[in-house]
mmCIF file of C-alpha atoms in Angstrom:
data_model
loop_
_atom_site.group_PDB
_atom_site.id
_atom_site.type_symbol
_atom_site.label_atom_id
_atom_site.label_comp_id
_atom_site.label_asym_id
_atom_site.label_seq_id
_atom_site.Cartn_x
_atom_site.Cartn_y
_atom_site.Cartn_z
ATOM 1 C CA MET A 1442 76.333 113.787 82.406
ATOM 2 C CA VAL A 1443 73.168 114.172 84.411
ATOM 3 C CA GLY A 1444 74.081 111.521 86.942
ATOM 4 C CA LYS A 1445 75.116 112.430 90.434
ATOM 5 C CA ILE A 1446 78.181 111.793 92.470
ATOM 6 C CA SER A 1447 78.641 112.233 96.181
ATOM 7 C CA GLN A 1448 81.560 114.077 97.614
ATOM 8 C CA SER A 1449 82.182 113.532 101.305
ATOM 9 C CA ILE A 1450 83.411 116.557 103.144
ATOM 10 C CA ALA A 1451 85.083 115.730 106.405
ATOM 11 C CA GLY A 1452 84.057 117.522 109.515
ATOM 12 C CA THR A 1453 86.174 118.519 112.438
ATOM 13 C CA PRO A 1454 87.644 116.157 115.030
ATOM 14 C CA HIS A 1455 85.974 118.100 117.833
ATOM 15 C CA ASP A 1456 82.494 117.555 116.416
ATOM 16 C CA ASP A 1457 81.972 114.462 114.300
ATOM 17 C CA CYS A 1458 78.450 115.534 113.404
ATOM 18 C CA THR A 1459 79.900 118.211 111.115
ATOM 19 C CA ALA A 1460 80.644 115.603 108.453
ATOM 20 C CA GLN A 1461 78.544 116.555 105.458
ATOM 21 C CA LEU A 1462 77.456 114.689 102.338
ATOM 22 C CA GLN A 1463 77.426 117.048 99.397
ATOM 23 C CA THR A 1464 75.793 116.062 96.120
ATOM 24 C CA ILE A 1465 76.912 117.747 92.931
ATOM 25 C CA THR A 1466 76.035 116.886 89.355
ATOM 26 C CA VAL A 1467 78.811 115.476 87.211
ATOM 27 C CA LEU A 1468 78.401 118.383 84.835
ATOM 28 C CA GLU A 1469 79.002 120.851 87.672
ATOM 29 C CA VAL A 1470 82.065 118.986 88.923
ATOM 30 C CA ILE A 1471 83.586 119.006 85.441
ATOM 31 C CA TRP A 1472 82.779 122.686 85.112
ATOM 32 C CA PHE A 1473 84.398 123.577 88.443
ATOM 33 C CA ARG A 1474 87.486 121.440 87.816
ATOM 34 C CA LEU A 1475 88.085 122.432 84.190
ATOM 35 C CA SER A 1476 87.613 126.145 84.790
ATOM 36 C CA PRO A 1477 90.711 127.187 86.755
ATOM 37 C CA HIS A 1478 90.118 130.759 85.651
ATOM 38 C CA LEU A 1479 86.473 130.769 86.646
ATOM 39 C CA PHE A 1480 86.909 133.566 89.111
ATOM 40 C CA THR A 1481 88.626 135.726 86.500
ATOM 41 C CA ALA A 1482 85.799 135.000 84.097
ATOM 42 C CA ILE A 1483 83.286 136.040 86.722
ATOM 43 C CA SER A 1484 84.822 139.434 87.422
ATOM 44 C CA LEU A 1485 84.561 142.294 85.002
ATOM 45 C CA SER A 1486 88.005 143.319 86.181
ATOM 46 C CA GLU A 1487 90.499 141.738 88.536
ATOM 47 C CA THR A 1488 90.323 144.454 91.154
ATOM 48 C CA PRO A 1489 93.210 143.874 93.569
ATOM 49 C CA PHE A 1490 92.484 143.333 97.234
ATOM 50 C CA HIS A 1491 93.283 146.166 99.609
ATOM 51 C CA GLN A 1492 96.600 145.784 101.390
ATOM 52 C CA TYR A 1493 96.529 143.892 104.680
ATOM 53 C CA PRO A 1494 99.811 144.622 106.510
ATOM 54 C CA PHE A 1495 101.714 141.759 108.116
ATOM 55 C CA TYR A 1496 101.338 143.391 111.544
ATOM 56 C CA THR A 1497 97.530 143.616 111.348
ATOM 57 C CA PRO A 1498 95.860 141.219 113.812
ATOM 58 C CA ARG A 1499 93.971 138.266 112.363
ATOM 59 C CA PHE A 1500 90.734 136.768 113.685
ATOM 60 C CA TRP A 1501 92.675 134.208 115.678
ATOM 61 C CA HIS A 1502 94.659 136.718 117.749
ATOM 62 C CA GLY A 1503 91.728 137.118 120.148
ATOM 63 C CA MET A 1504 91.529 133.409 121.026
ATOM 64 C CA LYS A 1505 92.439 131.785 124.306
ATOM 65 C CA PRO A 1506 94.984 128.913 124.273
ATOM 66 C CA LEU A 1507 92.498 126.009 124.290
ATOM 67 C CA ALA A 1508 90.356 127.427 121.474
ATOM 68 C CA TRP A 1509 93.510 128.141 119.464
ATOM 69 C CA PHE A 1510 94.916 124.640 119.936
ATOM 70 C CA ARG A 1511 91.603 123.053 118.934
ATOM 71 C CA LEU A 1512 91.558 125.111 115.748
ATOM 72 C CA LEU A 1513 95.082 123.989 114.850
ATOM 73 C CA ARG A 1514 94.246 120.371 115.639
ATOM 74 C CA GLU A 1515 91.119 120.471 113.481
ATOM 75 C CA GLY A 1516 93.272 121.711 110.606
ATOM 76 C CA ARG A 1517 95.725 118.865 111.276
ATOM 77 C CA PHE A 1518 98.435 121.521 111.751
ATOM 78 C CA ARG A 1519 98.695 121.862 107.960
ATOM 79 C CA ILE A 1520 100.282 125.291 108.169
ATOM 80 C CA SER A 1521 102.045 126.808 105.181
ATOM 81 C CA PRO A 1522 105.608 128.055 105.796
ATOM 82 C CA SER A 1523 104.580 131.557 104.695
ATOM 83 C CA ARG A 1524 101.967 131.658 107.480
ATOM 84 C CA VAL A 1525 104.187 130.517 110.354
ATOM 85 C CA GLY A 1526 104.607 134.127 111.477
ATOM 86 C CA ILE A 1527 100.854 134.423 112.038
ATOM 87 C CA VAL A 1528 100.836 131.203 114.053
ATOM 88 C CA ILE A 1529 103.695 132.396 116.263
ATOM 89 C CA GLY A 1530 101.993 135.747 116.835
ATOM 90 C CA VAL A 1531 98.674 134.173 117.779
ATOM 91 C CA THR A 1532 100.341 131.650 120.082
ATOM 92 C CA ILE A 1533 102.063 134.489 121.934
ATOM 93 C CA ALA A 1534 98.796 136.463 122.170
ATOM 94 C CA THR A 1535 96.609 133.694 123.600
ATOM 95 C CA PRO A 1536 97.932 133.827 127.212
ATOM 96 C CA PHE A 1537 97.370 137.593 127.180
ATOM 97 C CA ASN A 1538 93.718 136.980 126.267
ATOM 98 C CA THR A 1539 93.356 134.584 129.193
ATOM 99 C CA ILE A 1540 94.890 137.043 131.652
ATOM 100 C CA MET A 1541 92.827 139.985 130.418
ATOM 101 C CA GLY A 1542 89.709 137.810 130.404
ATOM 102 C CA GLY A 1543 90.278 136.977 134.052
ATOM 103 C CA LEU A 1544 90.793 140.653 134.841
ATOM 104 C CA GLN A 1545 87.523 141.547 133.107
ATOM 105 C CA LYS A 1546 85.608 138.959 135.142
ATOM 106 C CA LEU A 1547 87.162 140.303 138.327
ATOM 107 C CA ILE A 1548 86.453 143.969 137.637
ATOM 108 C CA PHE A 1549 83.036 143.586 136.028
ATOM 109 C CA ARG A 1550 81.775 140.579 137.992
ATOM 110 C CA ARG A 1551 78.689 142.294 139.377
ATOM 111 C CA ARG A 1552 77.756 144.167 136.204
ATOM 112 C CA LEU A 1553 78.132 141.026 134.097
ATOM 113 C CA ARG A 1554 76.017 139.032 136.520
ATOM 114 C CA GLU A 1555 73.238 141.631 136.410
ATOM 115 C CA ALA A 1556 73.536 142.423 132.692
ATOM 116 C CA GLU A 1557 70.439 142.561 130.519
ATOM 117 C CA LEU A 1558 69.635 143.477 126.943
ATOM 118 C CA HIS A 1559 68.436 147.049 126.580
ATOM 119 C CA GLY A 1560 65.334 147.356 124.437
ATOM 120 C CA THR A 1561 64.538 145.281 121.361
ATOM 121 C CA PRO A 1562 67.442 143.588 119.556
ATOM 122 C CA VAL A 1563 67.359 143.787 115.764
ATOM 123 C CA PHE A 1564 68.984 141.074 113.645
ATOM 124 C CA ILE A 1565 70.100 141.865 110.086
ATOM 125 C CA ILE A 1566 70.176 138.667 108.033
ATOM 126 C CA GLY A 1567 70.724 137.728 104.404
ATOM 127 C CA HIS A 1568 73.396 136.107 102.267
ATOM 128 C CA TRP A 1569 76.941 137.430 102.258
ATOM 129 C CA ARG A 1570 77.383 140.415 99.924
ATOM 130 C CA SER A 1571 73.658 141.174 99.880
ATOM 131 C CA GLY A 1572 74.081 144.556 101.562
ATOM 132 C CA THR A 1573 74.031 143.494 105.208
ATOM 133 C CA THR A 1574 77.119 145.579 106.034
ATOM 134 C CA LEU A 1575 75.749 148.713 104.376
ATOM 135 C CA LEU A 1576 72.446 148.304 106.219
ATOM 136 C CA HIS A 1577 74.324 147.730 109.487
ATOM 137 C CA GLU A 1578 76.369 150.908 108.988
ATOM 138 C CA LEU A 1579 73.238 152.904 108.202
ATOM 139 C CA MET A 1580 71.292 151.719 111.238
ATOM 140 C CA VAL A 1581 74.042 152.452 113.751
ATOM 141 C CA ARG A 1582 74.012 156.085 112.602
ATOM 142 C CA ASP A 1583 71.028 156.187 114.954
ATOM 143 C CA GLU A 1584 72.701 157.000 118.269
ATOM 144 C CA ARG A 1585 69.796 155.429 120.124
ATOM 145 C CA LEU A 1586 71.071 152.065 118.849
ATOM 146 C CA SER A 1587 74.382 150.243 119.195
ATOM 147 C CA SER A 1588 76.191 147.246 117.776
ATOM 148 C CA PRO A 1589 79.050 144.891 118.551
ATOM 149 C CA SER A 1590 82.199 146.645 117.367
ATOM 150 C CA THR A 1591 85.103 145.142 115.468
ATOM 151 C CA PHE A 1592 87.222 145.110 118.615
ATOM 152 C CA GLN A 1593 84.488 143.529 120.714
ATOM 153 C CA CYS A 1594 84.183 140.720 118.162
ATOM 154 C CA PHE A 1595 87.969 140.439 117.923
ATOM 155 C CA ALA A 1596 88.491 140.250 121.697
ATOM 156 C CA PRO A 1597 85.232 138.971 123.227
ATOM 157 C CA ALA A 1598 87.017 137.733 126.348
ATOM 158 C CA HIS A 1599 88.286 141.110 127.551
ATOM 159 C CA PHE A 1600 87.003 144.065 125.505
ATOM 160 C CA LEU A 1601 85.487 145.727 128.575
ATOM 161 C CA VAL A 1602 88.979 146.354 129.953
ATOM 162 C CA THR A 1603 91.023 146.745 126.757
ATOM 163 C CA GLU A 1604 88.867 148.324 124.043
ATOM 164 C CA TRP A 1605 89.549 151.891 125.170
ATOM 165 C CA PHE A 1606 93.288 151.374 124.729
ATOM 166 C CA PHE A 1607 93.080 149.885 121.235
ATOM 167 C CA ARG A 1608 90.641 152.534 120.026
ATOM 168 C CA ARG A 1609 92.844 155.328 121.330
ATOM 169 C CA PHE A 1610 96.353 154.062 120.616
ATOM 170 C CA ALA A 1611 96.152 151.152 118.157
ATOM 171 C CA ASN A 1612 93.910 152.226 115.281
ATOM 172 C CA TRP A 1613 97.012 152.120 113.089
ATOM 173 C CA LEU A 1614 97.006 148.317 113.339
ATOM 174 C CA LEU A 1615 94.023 148.058 110.985
ATOM 175 C CA PRO A 1616 93.926 149.045 107.301
ATOM 176 C CA GLY A 1617 91.530 151.784 106.254
ATOM 177 C CA LYS A 1618 89.376 149.448 104.176
ATOM 178 C CA ARG A 1619 88.357 145.807 104.219
ATOM 179 C CA PRO A 1620 90.430 143.576 101.913
ATOM 180 C CA MET A 1621 87.565 142.545 99.606
ATOM 181 C CA ASP A 1622 85.674 145.818 99.096
ATOM 182 C CA ASN A 1623 85.640 149.549 99.764
ATOM 183 C CA MET A 1624 83.847 149.515 103.128
ATOM 184 C CA ALA A 1625 85.762 151.284 105.882
ATOM 185 C CA ALA A 1626 87.513 149.269 108.585
ATOM 186 C CA GLY A 1627 88.331 150.219 112.167
ATOM 187 C CA TRP A 1628 88.096 148.977 115.742
ATOM 188 C CA ASP A 1629 84.942 151.019 116.324
ATOM 189 C CA ARG A 1630 83.063 149.920 113.178
ATOM 190 C CA PRO A 1631 80.015 147.641 113.556
ATOM 191 C CA GLN A 1632 80.954 143.993 113.097
ATOM 192 C CA GLU A 1633 79.488 140.501 112.735
ATOM 193 C CA ASP A 1634 78.931 138.759 116.040
ATOM 194 C CA GLU A 1635 79.795 135.460 114.316
ATOM 195 C CA PHE A 1636 83.444 136.504 114.499
ATOM 196 C CA ALA A 1637 83.156 136.782 118.271
ATOM 197 C CA LEU A 1638 81.705 133.273 118.457
ATOM 198 C CA LEU A 1639 84.528 132.062 116.226
ATOM 199 C CA THR A 1640 87.119 133.659 118.506
ATOM 200 C CA MET A 1641 85.423 132.140 121.555
ATOM 201 C CA GLY A 1642 86.030 128.701 120.042
ATOM 202 C CA LEU A 1643 82.394 127.900 119.251
ATOM 203 C CA PRO A 1644 81.404 125.860 116.197
ATOM 204 C CA SER A 1645 81.139 128.191 113.207
ATOM 205 C CA PRO A 1646 81.405 127.850 109.422
ATOM 206 C CA TYR A 1647 84.021 130.605 109.636
ATOM 207 C CA ARG A 1648 86.499 128.117 111.087
ATOM 208 C CA ARG A 1649 87.002 127.026 107.471
ATOM 209 C CA ILE A 1650 88.926 130.251 106.864
ATOM 210 C CA ALA A 1651 91.871 129.018 108.972
ATOM 211 C CA PHE A 1652 92.459 125.978 106.761
ATOM 212 C CA PRO A 1653 90.505 126.627 103.545
ATOM 213 C CA ASN A 1654 92.167 123.813 101.595
ATOM 214 C CA GLU A 1655 90.761 121.214 103.996
ATOM 215 C CA GLY A 1656 87.130 121.820 102.988
ATOM 216 C CA PRO A 1657 84.034 123.162 104.769
ATOM 217 C CA VAL A 1658 83.789 123.096 108.556
ATOM 218 C CA ASP A 1659 80.679 123.247 110.762
ATOM 219 C CA ILE A 1660 78.435 123.850 107.760
ATOM 220 C CA ASP A 1661 75.575 122.273 109.714
ATOM 221 C CA TYR A 1662 75.689 125.323 112.006
ATOM 222 C CA LEU A 1663 74.283 127.415 109.156
ATOM 223 C CA SER A 1664 70.893 125.879 109.934
ATOM 224 C CA PHE A 1665 71.453 123.723 113.057
ATOM 225 C CA GLU A 1666 70.150 120.800 111.009
ATOM 226 C CA GLY A 1667 71.498 117.592 112.543
ATOM 227 C CA VAL A 1668 73.016 119.429 115.524
ATOM 228 C CA GLU A 1669 72.089 118.024 118.938
ATOM 229 C CA GLU A 1670 69.709 120.138 121.001
ATOM 230 C CA THR A 1671 72.174 120.403 123.873
ATOM 231 C CA ALA A 1672 74.815 121.759 121.506
ATOM 232 C CA ILE A 1673 72.350 124.285 120.073
ATOM 233 C CA THR A 1674 71.373 125.402 123.571
ATOM 234 C CA ASP A 1675 75.016 125.857 124.585
ATOM 235 C CA TRP A 1676 75.715 127.799 121.386
ATOM 236 C CA LEU A 1677 72.740 130.119 121.893
ATOM 237 C CA GLN A 1678 73.673 130.709 125.527
ATOM 238 C CA SER A 1679 77.194 131.679 124.457
ATOM 239 C CA LEU A 1680 75.750 134.128 121.939
ATOM 240 C CA ARG A 1681 73.512 135.589 124.646
ATOM 241 C CA ARG A 1682 76.467 136.002 127.047
ATOM 242 C CA PHE A 1683 78.449 137.860 124.414
ATOM 243 C CA LEU A 1684 75.545 140.175 123.592
ATOM 244 C CA LEU A 1685 74.981 140.843 127.295
ATOM 245 C CA ASN A 1686 78.635 141.820 127.636
ATOM 246 C CA VAL A 1687 78.240 144.187 124.682
ATOM 247 C CA SER A 1688 75.145 145.648 126.341
ATOM 248 C CA VAL A 1689 77.216 146.382 129.444
ATOM 249 C CA ALA A 1690 79.559 148.415 127.240
ATOM 250 C CA THR A 1691 76.930 150.252 125.183
ATOM 251 C CA GLY A 1692 73.815 150.485 127.354
ATOM 252 C CA ARG A 1693 71.617 150.700 124.242
ATOM 253 C CA PRO A 1694 69.529 148.342 122.069
ATOM 254 C CA LEU A 1695 71.653 146.206 119.765
ATOM 255 C CA VAL A 1696 71.627 145.896 115.990
ATOM 256 C CA ILE A 1697 73.173 142.498 115.295
ATOM 257 C CA LYS A 1698 74.328 141.500 111.824
ATOM 258 C CA SER A 1699 75.548 138.172 110.534
ATOM 259 C CA PRO A 1700 74.703 136.349 107.293
ATOM 260 C CA THR A 1701 75.206 133.072 109.155
ATOM 261 C CA HIS A 1702 72.110 133.821 111.251
ATOM 262 C CA THR A 1703 69.831 133.608 108.191
ATOM 263 C CA GLY A 1704 69.160 129.881 108.526
ATOM 264 C CA ARG A 1705 68.914 130.134 112.328
ATOM 265 C CA ILE A 1706 66.008 132.592 112.473
ATOM 266 C CA ALA A 1707 63.571 130.314 114.320
ATOM 267 C CA TYR A 1708 66.141 129.522 117.020
ATOM 268 C CA LEU A 1709 67.053 133.192 117.448
ATOM 269 C CA ALA A 1710 63.383 134.183 117.577
ATOM 270 C CA ARG A 1711 62.832 131.744 120.448
ATOM 271 C CA GLU A 1712 65.995 132.724 122.306
ATOM 272 C CA PHE A 1713 65.202 136.442 121.943
ATOM 273 C CA PRO A 1714 61.379 136.666 122.027
ATOM 274 C CA GLU A 1715 61.325 140.444 121.499
ATOM 275 C CA ALA A 1716 63.793 140.445 118.595
ATOM 276 C CA LYS A 1717 62.997 141.910 115.173
ATOM 277 C CA PHE A 1718 64.541 140.699 111.911
ATOM 278 C CA ILE A 1719 65.498 142.479 108.696
ATOM 279 C CA HIS A 1720 66.146 140.170 105.753
ATOM 280 C CA ILE A 1721 67.872 141.587 102.690
ATOM 281 C CA SER A 1722 68.159 139.949 99.263
ATOM 282 C CA ARG A 1723 70.226 140.770 96.182
ATOM 283 C CA ASP A 1724 70.401 139.681 92.561
ATOM 284 C CA PRO A 1725 72.126 136.256 92.644
ATOM 285 C CA ARG A 1726 74.090 137.186 89.526
ATOM 286 C CA SER A 1727 75.898 139.705 91.719
ATOM 287 C CA LEU A 1728 75.837 137.629 94.900
ATOM 288 C CA PHE A 1729 77.737 134.707 93.415
ATOM 289 C CA PRO A 1730 80.851 136.472 92.069
ATOM 290 C CA SER A 1731 80.936 138.915 94.965
ATOM 291 C CA THR A 1732 80.805 136.114 97.547
ATOM 292 C CA CYS A 1733 83.528 134.213 95.715
ATOM 293 C CA ARG A 1734 85.661 137.333 95.954
ATOM 294 C CA LEU A 1735 84.809 137.696 99.652
ATOM 295 C CA TRP A 1736 86.058 134.207 100.531
ATOM 296 C CA LYS A 1737 89.082 134.547 98.306
ATOM 297 C CA GLY A 1738 90.009 137.811 100.035
ATOM 298 C CA LEU A 1739 89.477 136.494 103.565
ATOM 299 C CA ASP A 1740 91.367 133.294 102.829
ATOM 300 C CA GLU A 1741 94.258 135.269 101.393
ATOM 301 C CA VAL A 1742 94.799 137.437 104.477
ATOM 302 C CA GLN A 1743 93.459 135.262 107.321
ATOM 303 C CA ALA A 1744 94.272 131.642 106.446
ATOM 304 C CA LEU A 1745 97.035 129.652 108.111
ATOM 305 C CA GLN A 1746 97.791 127.911 104.831
ATOM 306 C CA LYS A 1747 98.249 129.260 101.320
ATOM 307 C CA PRO A 1748 94.750 128.954 99.788
ATOM 308 C CA ASN A 1749 94.363 127.096 96.501
ATOM 309 C CA ASN A 1750 90.816 128.447 95.937
ATOM 310 C CA GLU A 1751 89.714 125.118 94.442
ATOM 311 C CA THR A 1752 86.537 124.739 96.518
ATOM 312 C CA ILE A 1753 85.251 128.308 96.733
ATOM 313 C CA GLU A 1754 82.651 128.175 93.948
ATOM 314 C CA PRO A 1755 80.942 124.918 95.008
ATOM 315 C CA TYR A 1756 81.088 126.095 98.625
ATOM 316 C CA VAL A 1757 79.241 129.301 97.754
ATOM 317 C CA VAL A 1758 76.560 127.357 95.874
ATOM 318 C CA GLU A 1759 76.147 124.892 98.753
ATOM 319 C CA CYS A 1760 75.934 127.540 101.473
ATOM 320 C CA LEU A 1761 73.147 129.553 99.879
ATOM 321 C CA GLU A 1762 71.116 126.408 99.273
ATOM 322 C CA LYS A 1763 71.515 125.277 102.863
ATOM 323 C CA MET A 1764 70.872 128.681 104.409
ATOM 324 C CA TYR A 1765 67.772 129.458 102.398
ATOM 325 C CA GLU A 1766 66.207 126.050 102.608
ATOM 326 C CA ALA A 1767 66.313 126.513 106.379
ATOM 327 C CA PHE A 1768 65.276 130.173 106.260
ATOM 328 C CA HIS A 1769 62.223 129.530 104.107
ATOM 329 C CA GLN A 1770 61.120 126.733 106.418
ATOM 330 C CA GLN A 1771 61.805 128.560 109.662
ATOM 331 C CA ARG A 1772 60.436 131.993 108.792
ATOM 332 C CA GLU A 1773 56.897 130.620 108.971
ATOM 333 C CA SER A 1774 57.322 130.358 112.739
ATOM 334 C CA VAL A 1775 58.197 134.067 113.050
ATOM 335 C CA SER A 1776 55.235 136.426 113.221
ATOM 336 C CA PRO A 1777 55.029 138.901 110.291
ATOM 337 C CA GLU A 1778 55.318 141.975 112.515
ATOM 338 C CA ARG A 1779 58.797 140.802 113.578
ATOM 339 C CA LEU A 1780 60.250 140.302 110.083
ATOM 340 C CA ILE A 1781 60.657 142.549 107.056
ATOM 341 C CA ASP A 1782 62.121 141.743 103.625
ATOM 342 C CA ILE A 1783 64.026 144.392 101.686
ATOM 343 C CA ARG A 1784 66.158 144.352 98.537
ATOM 344 C CA TYR A 1785 69.728 145.544 98.085
ATOM 345 C CA GLU A 1786 68.727 147.340 94.913
ATOM 346 C CA ASP A 1787 66.147 149.409 96.823
ATOM 347 C CA LEU A 1788 68.566 150.111 99.671
ATOM 348 C CA THR A 1789 71.250 151.502 97.367
ATOM 349 C CA ALA A 1790 68.763 153.433 95.218
ATOM 350 C CA ASP A 1791 67.159 155.222 98.178
ATOM 351 C CA PRO A 1792 68.724 154.417 101.568
ATOM 352 C CA VAL A 1793 66.634 156.918 103.512
ATOM 353 C CA ALA A 1794 63.292 155.694 102.159
ATOM 354 C CA THR A 1795 64.306 152.086 102.792
ATOM 355 C CA LEU A 1796 65.293 152.850 106.386
ATOM 356 C CA ARG A 1797 62.033 154.701 106.950
ATOM 357 C CA ASN A 1798 60.122 151.646 105.740
ATOM 358 C CA ILE A 1799 62.093 149.415 108.126
ATOM 359 C CA TYR A 1800 61.495 151.667 111.129
ATOM 360 C CA GLN A 1801 57.786 151.969 110.424
ATOM 361 C CA THR A 1802 57.176 148.305 109.627
ATOM 362 C CA LEU A 1803 59.049 146.982 112.670
ATOM 363 C CA ARG A 1804 57.955 149.907 114.865
ATOM 364 C CA LEU A 1805 61.481 150.549 116.032
ATOM 365 C CA SER A 1806 61.331 154.231 116.995
ATOM 366 C CA ASP A 1807 60.710 157.676 115.540
ATOM 367 C CA PHE A 1808 62.571 157.780 112.215
ATOM 368 C CA ASP A 1809 62.184 161.540 111.785
ATOM 369 C CA ALA A 1810 64.619 162.063 114.649
ATOM 370 C CA VAL A 1811 67.427 160.215 112.888
ATOM 371 C CA GLU A 1812 66.681 160.925 109.214
ATOM 372 C CA PRO A 1813 68.992 163.986 108.946
ATOM 373 C CA THR A 1814 71.895 161.999 110.418
ATOM 374 C CA ILE A 1815 71.422 159.108 108.011
ATOM 375 C CA GLN A 1816 71.013 161.471 105.064
ATOM 376 C CA ALA A 1817 74.224 163.270 106.015
ATOM 377 C CA TRP A 1818 76.157 159.986 106.272
ATOM 378 C CA VAL A 1819 74.922 158.888 102.838
ATOM 379 C CA GLU A 1820 75.927 162.220 101.293
ATOM 380 C CA THR A 1821 79.355 162.420 102.931
ATOM 381 C CA GLU A 1822 81.067 159.297 104.252
ATOM 382 C CA HIS A 1823 79.381 156.881 101.851
ATOM 383 C CA LYS A 1824 79.253 159.216 98.862
ATOM 384 C CA ASP A 1825 82.406 157.919 97.158
ATOM 385 C CA TYR A 1826 81.800 154.225 97.829
ATOM 386 C CA LYS A 1827 82.173 152.157 94.674
ATOM 387 C CA THR A 1828 80.726 148.671 94.317
ATOM 388 C CA ASN A 1829 83.002 146.065 92.721
ATOM 389 C CA GLN A 1830 81.768 145.278 89.212
ATOM 390 C CA HIS A 1831 81.213 141.657 88.174
ATOM 391 C CA GLN A 1832 80.109 139.844 85.066
ATOM 392 C CA LEU A 1833 79.076 136.193 85.154
ATOM 393 C CA ALA A 1834 80.434 133.659 82.726
ATOM 394 C CA PRO A 1835 77.576 131.916 80.846
ATOM 395 C CA GLU A 1836 78.321 128.615 82.593
ATOM 396 C CA ALA A 1837 78.155 130.258 86.026
ATOM 397 C CA ASP A 1838 74.893 131.973 85.159
ATOM 398 C CA GLU A 1839 73.377 128.675 84.032
ATOM 399 C CA LEU A 1840 74.514 126.897 87.197
ATOM 400 C CA ILE A 1841 73.129 129.372 89.723
ATOM 401 C CA ARG A 1842 69.866 129.755 87.808
ATOM 402 C CA SER A 1843 69.455 126.008 88.221
ATOM 403 C CA ARG A 1844 70.702 125.518 91.786
ATOM 404 C CA TRP A 1845 69.340 128.805 93.155
ATOM 405 C CA ALA A 1846 66.069 128.815 91.213
ATOM 406 C CA SER A 1847 63.901 129.253 94.310
ATOM 407 C CA TYR A 1848 65.898 132.324 95.385
ATOM 408 C CA PHE A 1849 65.580 133.872 91.906
ATOM 409 C CA GLU A 1850 61.826 133.324 91.909
ATOM 410 C CA ARG A 1851 61.002 134.196 95.516
ATOM 411 C CA TYR A 1852 62.812 137.532 95.527
ATOM 412 C CA GLY A 1853 61.924 138.642 91.996
ATOM 413 C CA TYR A 1854 65.176 138.183 90.105
ATOM 414 C CA VAL A 1855 63.887 135.923 87.321
#
């Protein structure tokens, strides 16, 4: 029972180096396979996901034809009949994205060519469900800062010419809340730049969401381990181009948030020499069930095939291990004055004090000027937010304490 087996996870046709070799103990495999109701056992209550109307755009609707075709090919066109409507809608939308993208280049050619980042970019990193979204929302209350919006990440090819229309006339397309939790949704809300990279057709672990039953995709891009230097350079340049485009729209310093950046910190620090980083941690006993719910919710509303949810739990375990092995190695190359560690528990207990600590430690700007605005947002818009409640099954608790032991110890959750 303590022996090991190897499970090969196939990569994508467009990048053979994404093939991964995942090692899992026999005991863990048996536990995952013989616990079909694991997710139910994890949650204190089976809180239903928020409704996601059939007409709401999916991630893929912002793709151009070539990126869309590659995604379908990587998933071997294994589309469920119930998801054919999404596929048809995206296929119709892709030429529009190409046309609007060409129009944006024509109209904004000079401004895009001369674009530059305004001020110091700030990257929020940390595992999914560790409070990165809450921190992102809090920081963009400071009107001196900006962030990629949901629409900009949804339509990276043409948001400079189309965002105004969607914000003004098409807010009804999006639900009021995200499917997996009670955070507000909207075209103007701050969003993960990883979704823009996904839509642009770049390698991203989020490509798994399209065909979740086929296994992990581009997991090596969580740390760039094993990825060729030329591919890393191209990827970073694409990220820079997107952020420059956002800077053209906002004209202010950017607060950039994506959990996937956690294991890329050294590469981002080199690409953006002035950047500052905020790392947030959370009790793994909450991270694990909450992240399982996150992927289950995204797969349910975004996938092109009906998800079977068979690989979610081992995927969550694997991702944290990979991300944090890289993060703990790479953070040593980032000078202390550029990186701060905070805890989710402290952020939720006293958001204002936590933000003040961040501003002072990273020397961002005068916090006194924005404190009333942040305090007002906490007391009004975020006042009624309720965190999903979870309770770990004993077997799940034992597993993550073993596999995530270094995270427990390093961030004080033992």
